[in-house]
Short mmCIF file of C-alpha atoms in Angstrom, two decimals:
data_model
loop_
_atom_site.label_atom_id
_atom_site.label_comp_id
_atom_site.label_asym_id
_atom_site.label_seq_id
_atom_site.Cartn_x
_atom_site.Cartn_y
_atom_site.Cartn_z
CA MET L 74 -44.23 -40.71 39.74
CA ARG L 75 -41.04 -40.45 38.14
CA PHE L 76 -38.15 -41.86 35.47
CA LEU L 77 -35.52 -42.03 34.60
CA PRO L 78 -33.14 -44.27 31.67
CA PHE L 79 -29.42 -44.63 31.68
CA ILE L 80 -27.87 -46.14 29.38
CA VAL L 81 -23.81 -46.75 29.11
CA LEU L 82 -22.33 -48.83 25.91
CA GLY L 83 -19.49 -50.76 27.42
CA LEU L 84 -15.25 -50.94 26.20
CA SER L 85 -16.30 -53.29 23.02
CA VAL L 86 -18.96 -51.59 21.98
CA LEU L 87 -58.20 -55.93 51.47
CA THR L 88 -63.58 -56.22 56.50
CA LEU L 89 -65.19 -59.59 55.81
CA ALA L 90 -66.18 -60.99 52.86
CA ALA L 91 -69.08 -59.95 51.09
CA CYS L 92 -71.16 -62.90 51.76
CA ALA L 93 -74.68 -63.19 52.72
CA PRO L 94 -75.58 -60.27 55.32
CA ARG L 95 -75.90 -61.15 58.80
CA THR L 96 -79.03 -60.63 60.71
CA ALA L 97 -80.01 -58.27 63.53
CA ARG L 98 -83.49 -58.62 64.63
CA THR L 99 -85.03 -56.41 67.82
CA THR L 100 -88.28 -56.67 69.87
CA VAL L 101 -90.83 -54.05 70.40
CA ILE L 102 -92.80 -54.05 73.28
CA PRO L 103 -96.29 -52.51 72.35
CA GLY L 104 -97.16 -48.72 73.82
CA PRO L 105 -97.44 -45.90 73.33
CA VAL L 106 -93.87 -44.24 73.08
CA GLN L 107 -91.71 -47.70 73.84
CA THR L 108 -88.63 -47.60 71.43
CA GLU L 109 -86.03 -50.32 71.15
CA VAL L 110 -82.27 -49.03 71.01
CA ARG L 111 -79.40 -51.19 70.34
CA PRO L 112 -75.86 -50.85 69.97
CA MET L 113 -73.81 -52.52 67.84
CA ARG L 114 -70.56 -52.82 65.88
CA LEU L 115 -69.74 -52.96 62.43
CA GLY L 116 -66.32 -53.03 60.19
CA VAL L 117 -66.42 -50.79 57.73
CA GLY L 118 -68.29 -53.03 53.94
CA GLN L 119 -70.26 -55.17 56.30
CA ASP L 120 -73.61 -55.55 55.71
CA ILE L 121 -75.98 -56.63 58.18
CA GLN L 122 -79.76 -57.15 57.70
CA LEU L 123 -82.13 -55.25 60.34
CA GLU L 124 -85.23 -56.63 61.18
CA VAL L 125 -88.11 -56.01 63.65
CA THR L 126 -90.03 -58.06 65.36
CA LEU L 127 -93.67 -56.45 67.25
CA ASN L 128 -96.54 -58.51 69.21
CA GLY L 129 -93.96 -61.43 67.93
CA ARG L 130 -94.33 -60.90 64.50
CA ASN L 131 -91.88 -59.72 62.14
CA VAL L 132 -93.05 -56.86 60.69
CA PRO L 133 -92.72 -57.20 56.77
CA PRO L 134 -90.54 -54.33 55.19
CA ASN L 135 -94.14 -52.41 53.72
CA GLU L 136 -94.65 -51.38 56.85
CA LEU L 137 -91.24 -50.39 57.98
CA ASN L 138 -89.74 -46.96 56.68
CA TRP L 139 -86.24 -46.88 57.02
CA THR L 140 -83.44 -43.92 57.63
CA SER L 141 -79.88 -43.75 58.76
CA SER L 142 -79.11 -40.45 60.65
CA ASP L 143 -75.91 -40.39 58.44
CA PRO L 144 -75.69 -41.95 54.67
CA ARG L 145 -72.21 -41.96 54.61
CA VAL L 146 -71.66 -43.74 57.61
CA VAL L 147 -74.01 -46.28 57.63
CA SER L 148 -76.70 -46.40 54.15
CA VAL L 149 -79.81 -48.30 54.94
CA SER L 150 -81.96 -49.63 51.81
CA ALA L 151 -86.05 -49.65 52.18
CA SER L 152 -85.78 -53.50 52.86
CA GLY L 153 -83.46 -53.04 56.60
CA LEU L 154 -80.31 -53.78 54.82
CA ALA L 155 -77.53 -51.93 56.61
CA ARG L 156 -74.18 -51.36 54.92
CA ALA L 157 -71.45 -50.17 57.03
CA ALA L 158 -69.83 -47.12 54.30
CA THR L 159 -66.73 -45.55 56.12
CA ALA L 160 -65.32 -45.47 60.06
CA GLY L 161 -67.42 -43.25 61.86
CA GLN L 162 -70.87 -43.71 64.30
CA ALA L 163 -74.97 -43.12 63.16
CA SER L 164 -78.59 -44.20 64.35
CA VAL L 165 -80.34 -46.48 61.98
CA ARG L 166 -84.01 -46.07 62.78
CA ALA L 167 -87.30 -47.90 61.54
CA THR L 168 -90.37 -46.21 61.65
CA GLN L 169 -94.17 -47.55 61.49
CA THR L 170 -95.70 -46.26 57.64
CA GLY L 171 -98.87 -44.36 58.39
CA SER L 172 -98.06 -43.74 61.75
CA GLY L 173 -94.84 -42.79 61.64
CA ARG L 174 -93.56 -44.12 65.42
CA THR L 175 -90.02 -45.21 65.66
CA LEU L 176 -90.75 -48.75 66.44
CA ALA L 177 -86.46 -49.19 66.88
CA GLU L 178 -83.28 -47.19 66.75
CA PHE L 179 -80.16 -49.38 65.84
CA ARG L 180 -76.93 -46.84 67.12
CA VAL L 181 -74.10 -48.21 65.15
CA GLN L 182 -70.51 -47.81 65.58
CA VAL L 183 -68.29 -48.61 62.44
CA ALA L 184 -64.55 -49.71 62.49
CA ALA L 185 -62.05 -48.70 60.09
CA PRO L 186 -60.29 -51.24 59.24
CA PRO L 187 -57.07 -52.21 59.74
CA PRO L 188 -54.08 -50.96 58.39
CA ALA L 189 -52.39 -52.70 55.59
CA THR L 190 -49.28 -54.38 56.10
CA PRO L 191 -46.96 -53.54 53.70
CA GLN L 192 -45.24 -55.88 51.10
CA ARG L 193 -42.01 -56.95 51.44
CA LEU L 194 -39.93 -55.31 49.64
CA ASP L 195 -37.66 -58.20 48.40
CA THR L 196 -41.32 -59.94 47.17
CA MET L 197 -41.45 -56.89 44.96
CA THR L 198 -38.01 -57.35 43.32
CA GLY L 199 -38.88 -60.96 42.65
CA GLN L 200 -42.61 -59.61 40.64
CA VAL L 201 -39.86 -56.91 39.24
CA LEU L 202 -38.19 -59.04 37.43
CA GLU L 203 -41.42 -61.27 36.66
CA LEU L 204 -42.41 -59.00 34.83
CA SER L 205 -39.68 -57.56 33.27
CA ASN L 206 -39.25 -60.95 31.75
CA ALA L 207 -42.98 -61.20 30.58
CA ALA L 208 -42.12 -58.17 28.67
CA ARG L 209 -39.48 -59.14 26.94
CA ALA L 210 -40.74 -62.62 26.19
CA ARG L 211 -43.87 -60.85 23.95
CA GLY L 212 -42.04 -58.53 22.63
CA GLN L 213 -42.85 -54.42 23.09
CA THR L 214 -43.09 -51.32 20.70
CA CYS L 215 -40.98 -48.68 22.45
CA GLY L 216 -41.11 -45.25 20.71
CA ALA L 217 -40.62 -45.93 17.04
CA GLN L 218 -39.63 -49.50 17.33
CA ASN L 219 -40.72 -53.16 17.65
CA PHE L 220 -38.90 -54.52 20.06
CA PRO L 221 -39.73 -59.04 19.03
CA PRO L 222 -39.22 -61.08 22.02
CA VAL L 223 -36.01 -61.67 23.55
CA PRO L 224 -34.55 -63.92 25.80
CA PRO L 225 -35.28 -63.43 29.70
CA LEU L 226 -32.76 -61.41 31.94
CA ASN L 227 -31.08 -63.69 34.77
CA SER L 228 -31.03 -62.28 38.50
CA GLU L 229 -27.09 -60.97 38.84
CA ALA L 230 -26.24 -60.80 42.38
CA ARG L 231 -23.62 -57.87 42.24
CA LEU L 232 -25.70 -56.28 40.07
CA GLY L 233 -27.92 -56.77 42.65
CA ALA L 234 -25.67 -55.40 45.19
CA ALA L 235 -25.25 -52.24 42.68
CA ALA L 236 -29.14 -51.51 42.51
CA GLN L 237 -29.53 -51.52 45.59
CA ALA L 238 -27.34 -49.40 47.24
CA HIS L 239 -28.14 -47.07 44.76
CA ALA L 240 -31.94 -47.37 46.03
CA ALA L 241 -31.26 -47.30 49.19
CA ASP L 242 -28.96 -44.46 48.89
CA MET L 243 -31.44 -42.26 46.99
CA ALA L 244 -33.94 -42.93 49.83
CA ALA L 245 -31.95 -42.28 52.90
CA LEU L 246 -30.65 -38.45 50.88
CA ASN L 247 -34.01 -37.83 49.26
CA TYR L 248 -32.75 -37.11 45.53
CA PHE L 249 -33.60 -38.91 42.45
CA SER L 250 -29.91 -39.11 39.84
CA HIS L 251 -28.01 -41.38 38.17
CA THR L 252 -25.25 -39.78 39.55
CA SER L 253 -24.98 -40.38 43.26
CA GLN L 254 -24.60 -36.96 45.89
CA ASP L 255 -20.86 -38.06 46.33
CA GLY L 256 -20.45 -37.96 42.38
CA ARG L 257 -20.19 -41.19 41.87
CA THR L 258 -21.96 -42.47 38.65
CA LEU L 259 -23.38 -45.81 37.17
CA LYS L 260 -20.04 -47.35 35.91
CA ASN L 261 -18.26 -46.73 39.34
CA ARG L 262 -21.03 -48.39 41.19
CA ILE L 263 -21.21 -51.55 39.00
CA ASP L 264 -17.20 -51.39 38.70
CA ALA L 265 -17.52 -51.01 42.90
CA ALA L 266 -19.27 -54.41 42.44
CA GLY L 267 -17.45 -56.10 41.26
CA TYR L 268 -18.89 -56.74 38.38
CA GLY L 269 -16.56 -57.39 34.67
CA TRP L 270 -18.95 -55.77 32.11
CA ARG L 271 -18.70 -55.05 28.23
CA ALA L 272 -22.45 -52.83 28.46
CA ILE L 273 -24.52 -51.79 31.20
CA ALA L 274 -27.52 -49.49 31.62
CA GLU L 275 -30.02 -48.12 34.38
CA ASN L 276 -33.65 -47.46 34.48
CA ILE L 277 -34.59 -45.86 37.86
CA ALA L 278 -37.84 -44.68 39.53
CA ALA L 279 -39.81 -43.45 42.41
CA GLY L 280 -43.05 -42.73 43.76
CA GLN L 281 -44.23 -46.01 42.20
CA ALA L 282 -46.39 -48.52 45.08
CA SER L 283 -45.81 -51.54 42.97
CA ALA L 284 -44.11 -54.07 41.13
CA GLN L 285 -46.63 -53.62 37.76
CA GLU L 286 -47.29 -50.31 38.56
CA VAL L 287 -43.34 -49.03 38.06
CA VAL L 288 -43.03 -51.90 35.37
CA THR L 289 -45.91 -50.83 33.09
CA GLY L 290 -44.03 -47.09 33.75
CA TRP L 291 -41.39 -47.60 32.19
CA LEU L 292 -42.74 -49.95 29.38
CA ASN L 293 -44.41 -46.49 28.44
CA SER L 294 -41.30 -44.64 28.61
CA GLU L 295 -39.19 -44.87 25.45
CA GLY L 296 -35.96 -45.10 26.54
CA HIS L 297 -36.92 -47.44 29.75
CA CYS L 298 -38.14 -49.40 27.07
CA ARG L 299 -35.70 -49.37 25.31
CA ASN L 300 -33.38 -50.82 27.75
CA LEU L 301 -35.78 -53.25 28.99
CA MET L 302 -35.94 -55.11 26.02
CA ASN L 303 -32.55 -54.88 24.89
CA ALA L 304 -30.89 -58.67 23.79
CA GLU L 305 -27.84 -57.65 24.25
CA TYR L 306 -28.34 -57.07 27.92
CA ARG L 307 -28.67 -60.57 29.81
CA GLU L 308 -28.52 -60.16 33.27
CA LEU L 309 -30.24 -57.94 35.41
CA GLY L 310 -30.20 -56.63 39.17
CA ILE L 311 -33.38 -54.81 41.44
CA GLY L 312 -32.83 -52.56 43.48
CA LEU L 313 -35.54 -51.19 45.84
CA ALA L 314 -35.62 -48.75 49.43
CA ARG L 315 -38.39 -47.02 51.42
CA ASN L 316 -37.59 -43.88 52.82
CA ALA L 317 -38.85 -42.51 55.90
CA GLY L 318 -42.09 -40.73 55.04
CA GLY L 319 -42.93 -44.58 53.02
CA LYS L 320 -42.20 -43.24 49.24
CA LEU L 321 -40.51 -46.20 46.68
CA TYR L 322 -37.74 -45.61 44.81
CA TRP L 323 -36.74 -48.49 42.37
CA VAL L 324 -33.35 -49.40 40.43
CA GLN L 325 -32.83 -52.09 37.57
CA ASP L 326 -29.39 -51.98 36.43
CA PHE L 327 -28.35 -54.51 33.59
CA GLY L 328 -25.86 -56.06 32.02
CA THR L 329 -23.81 -57.54 29.45
CA ARG L 330 -20.31 -59.70 30.43
#
């Protein structure tokens, strides 16, 4: 994951919840080779209590040995509690203690969890502002310099437009720099957005999956941390874009008018 700070001084200076497991019971008809085979489906992370009924009674755990054909897919405890660990197929068998007779077989199909819905980008940019202001309110140590608590940053639309355009440009053209591919600098982008400034600075990052991760990374980097904690900056624009491969590009543009 990559971070890069820049500063310009102005002219004036998620399956089911893990609740109580469900129960699956199978009834065995007495006979020399009778085995009850039961198919079932589970989702990753689900538990189910397996039980066997023989001659009208539940067979107690101490009379059964439980095994799984693939514990990586479905594990099973000595009491018959089966847990789906990963997508795939496995057979869970209950054999009679002593005789070794297989009384029941549960053929389990484990379904993969649905893919997570990507978090909305505008939600994450809002989180960046909140986390940045929380850090400013606490005070921070950036390298060897201690920064006391400073006032919060206010969201500014023109800075936001410049930051978003740069994030989208980096994502579309697959580069990582404060200088755009066409040679435009931070100053050029801010001026083009119509923001009249006395001082500006920029933080960029790429590859972080969440607002928490990117702000933590900036705070752990001296140059980025100094930008974020600088009391001179009172306004902030945030840009965030995702490239075709899902990689996120983050931009913070700070300003003072």
